[in-house]
Tab-separated table of C-alpha atoms in Angstrom:
chain	number	residue	atom	x	y	z
A	1	MET	CA	16.117	2.287	-14.732
A	2	LYS	CA	13.182	4.694	-14.777
A	3	TRP	CA	10.260	3.467	-12.689
A	4	GLU	CA	7.600	1.560	-14.542
A	5	ASN	CA	4.421	-0.102	-13.340
A	6	PRO	CA	3.807	-3.799	-13.956
A	7	SER	CA	1.358	-4.921	-16.636
A	8	ASN	CA	-2.376	-4.735	-15.981
A	9	ASP	CA	-2.445	-8.559	-15.974
A	10	SER	CA	0.175	-8.646	-13.207
A	11	ILE	CA	-1.701	-6.046	-11.166
A	12	LYS	CA	-4.964	-7.975	-11.634
A	13	ASP	CA	-3.235	-11.174	-10.450
A	14	VAL	CA	-2.041	-9.410	-7.294
A	15	LEU	CA	-5.487	-7.985	-6.560
A	16	ASP	CA	-7.108	-11.392	-7.180
A	17	SER	CA	-4.686	-13.308	-4.961
A	18	SER	CA	-4.388	-10.795	-2.110
A	19	ARG	CA	-6.515	-10.565	1.023
A	20	ASN	CA	-4.582	-8.382	3.500
A	21	ILE	CA	-3.691	-4.775	2.687
A	22	ALA	CA	-1.498	-2.824	5.120
A	23	VAL	CA	-2.342	0.844	4.612
A	24	VAL	CA	0.499	3.164	5.632
A	25	GLY	CA	-0.848	6.575	6.553
A	26	LEU	CA	-4.479	5.488	6.923
A	27	SER	CA	-6.425	8.286	8.590
A	28	ASP	CA	-9.324	7.783	10.986
A	29	LYS	CA	-11.055	10.838	9.480
A	30	PRO	CA	-13.843	9.772	7.061
A	31	ALA	CA	-13.281	12.821	4.842
A	32	ARG	CA	-9.697	11.773	4.035
A	33	THR	CA	-8.913	9.911	0.818
A	34	SER	CA	-6.983	7.177	2.641
A	35	TYR	CA	-10.068	6.395	4.747
A	36	GLN	CA	-12.457	6.434	1.794
A	37	ILE	CA	-10.283	4.196	-0.423
A	38	SER	CA	-9.562	1.771	2.426
A	39	LYS	CA	-13.258	1.563	3.329
A	40	ILE	CA	-14.146	0.696	-0.273
A	41	MET	CA	-11.426	-1.976	-0.415
A	42	GLN	CA	-12.658	-3.341	2.924
A	43	ASP	CA	-16.191	-3.465	1.497
A	44	LYS	CA	-14.766	-5.438	-1.470
A	45	GLY	CA	-13.611	-8.133	0.978
A	46	TYR	CA	-10.015	-7.152	1.753
A	47	LYS	CA	-8.774	-7.032	5.333
A	48	ILE	CA	-7.380	-3.568	6.010
A	49	ILE	CA	-4.413	-3.329	8.380
A	50	PRO	CA	-3.959	0.321	9.434
A	51	VAL	CA	-0.363	1.525	9.886
A	52	ASN	CA	-0.352	4.915	11.564
A	53	PRO	CA	1.299	5.711	14.926
A	54	THR	CA	-1.137	8.556	15.648
A	55	ILE	CA	-4.302	6.419	15.889
A	56	ASP	CA	-5.414	3.356	17.862
A	57	ASN	CA	-7.914	1.892	15.411
A	58	VAL	CA	-9.898	2.684	12.282
A	59	LEU	CA	-12.495	0.824	10.221
A	60	GLY	CA	-12.863	-1.609	13.102
A	61	GLU	CA	-9.199	-2.654	12.891
A	62	LYS	CA	-6.331	-2.175	15.347
A	63	ALA	CA	-3.734	0.284	14.060
A	64	TYR	CA	-0.005	-0.481	14.172
A	65	ASN	CA	2.833	1.992	14.662
A	66	SER	CA	4.895	0.559	11.806
A	67	LEU	CA	4.894	-2.194	9.183
A	68	THR	CA	7.333	-4.226	11.255
A	69	ASP	CA	4.853	-4.247	14.160
A	70	VAL	CA	2.220	-6.059	12.079
A	71	LYS	CA	2.044	-9.719	13.126
A	72	GLU	CA	-0.340	-11.019	10.461
A	73	PRO	CA	0.546	-11.668	6.817
A	74	ILE	CA	0.595	-8.654	4.492
A	75	ASP	CA	-0.168	-9.172	0.800
A	76	ILE	CA	-0.024	-5.526	-0.325
A	77	ILE	CA	1.566	-2.491	1.315
A	78	ASN	CA	-0.534	0.488	0.173
A	79	VAL	CA	1.006	3.877	0.944
A	80	PHE	CA	-0.779	7.180	1.562
A	81	ARG	CA	2.220	9.310	2.545
A	82	ARG	CA	3.983	12.032	0.551
A	83	SER	CA	6.547	10.937	-2.031
A	84	GLU	CA	9.521	12.102	0.049
A	85	PHE	CA	8.598	9.516	2.706
A	86	LEU	CA	8.624	6.584	0.271
A	87	PRO	CA	12.331	5.658	0.656
A	88	ALA	CA	12.005	5.235	4.442
A	89	ILE	CA	8.761	3.279	4.028
A	90	ALA	CA	10.446	1.120	1.370
A	91	GLU	CA	13.238	0.268	3.819
A	92	GLU	CA	10.653	-0.729	6.411
A	93	ALA	CA	8.692	-2.730	3.807
A	94	ALA	CA	11.832	-4.719	2.987
A	95	LYS	CA	11.859	-5.953	6.610
A	96	THR	CA	8.475	-7.649	6.107
A	97	ASP	CA	7.513	-10.779	4.175
A	98	CYS	CA	5.371	-8.736	1.771
A	99	LYS	CA	6.591	-8.321	-1.812
A	100	VAL	CA	4.050	-5.815	-3.204
A	101	PHE	CA	4.506	-2.078	-2.601
A	102	TRP	CA	1.728	0.174	-3.894
A	103	ALA	CA	2.097	3.970	-3.778
A	104	GLN	CA	-1.215	5.745	-4.330
A	105	GLN	CA	-2.018	8.116	-7.177
A	106	GLY	CA	0.339	11.083	-7.281
A	107	LEU	CA	3.115	9.291	-5.365
A	108	ILE	CA	6.371	8.566	-7.179
A	109	ASN	CA	9.907	8.168	-5.860
A	110	GLN	CA	12.677	6.715	-8.005
A	111	GLU	CA	14.948	5.981	-5.029
A	112	ALA	CA	12.236	3.893	-3.339
A	113	TYR	CA	11.474	2.136	-6.628
A	114	ASP	CA	15.121	1.176	-7.214
A	115	TYR	CA	15.560	-0.001	-3.618
A	116	LEU	CA	12.476	-2.213	-3.753
A	117	LYS	CA	13.168	-3.640	-7.212
A	118	GLU	CA	16.639	-4.693	-6.004
A	119	ARG	CA	14.778	-6.689	-3.333
A	120	ASP	CA	12.371	-8.403	-5.757
A	121	PHE	CA	9.294	-6.323	-4.954
A	122	MET	CA	6.475	-5.667	-7.360
A	123	VAL	CA	6.286	-1.875	-7.239
A	124	ILE	CA	3.226	0.067	-8.316
A	125	MET	CA	3.346	3.867	-8.165
A	126	ASP	CA	1.049	6.746	-9.051
A	127	MET	CA	-2.019	4.487	-9.224
A	128	CYS	CA	-5.136	4.333	-7.063
A	129	ILE	CA	-5.749	0.796	-5.805
A	130	LYS	CA	-9.534	1.351	-5.847
A	131	VAL	CA	-9.508	2.508	-9.460
A	132	ALA	CA	-7.264	-0.372	-10.501
A	133	HIS	CA	-9.577	-2.799	-8.703
A	134	SER	CA	-12.702	-1.380	-10.353
A	135	ILE	CA	-11.122	-1.610	-13.818
A	136	LEU	CA	-9.221	-4.895	-13.566
A	137	VAL	CA	-11.123	-7.164	-11.148
């Protein structure tokens, strides 16, 4: 089945009920999109959990090497890595208790989508979480 995003109502429900966002590929460089989007979401009241093995901390939060290293609950996995990395990140996401996988604007991978849907994930692709939040919440 070709990938398809959930309804706006479903996305709004996730944004309303979520508190912790694990950001895969979050950069510690303020000029990077991942930093800017994560900072805005942090300012909106979400706890940002950085997942990037090349940094120690960002936005005042400890960074983790991988999703499976995160000890606290994750409500949304938000990905800022190129589309070809999505299948491997999807496999790692399936080892967590999280059930929402969000690939930022411009990121689409059918293989990752199929894998996650088979594991009962809500999958959102090619959509900016900040834009969705500003429109829906």
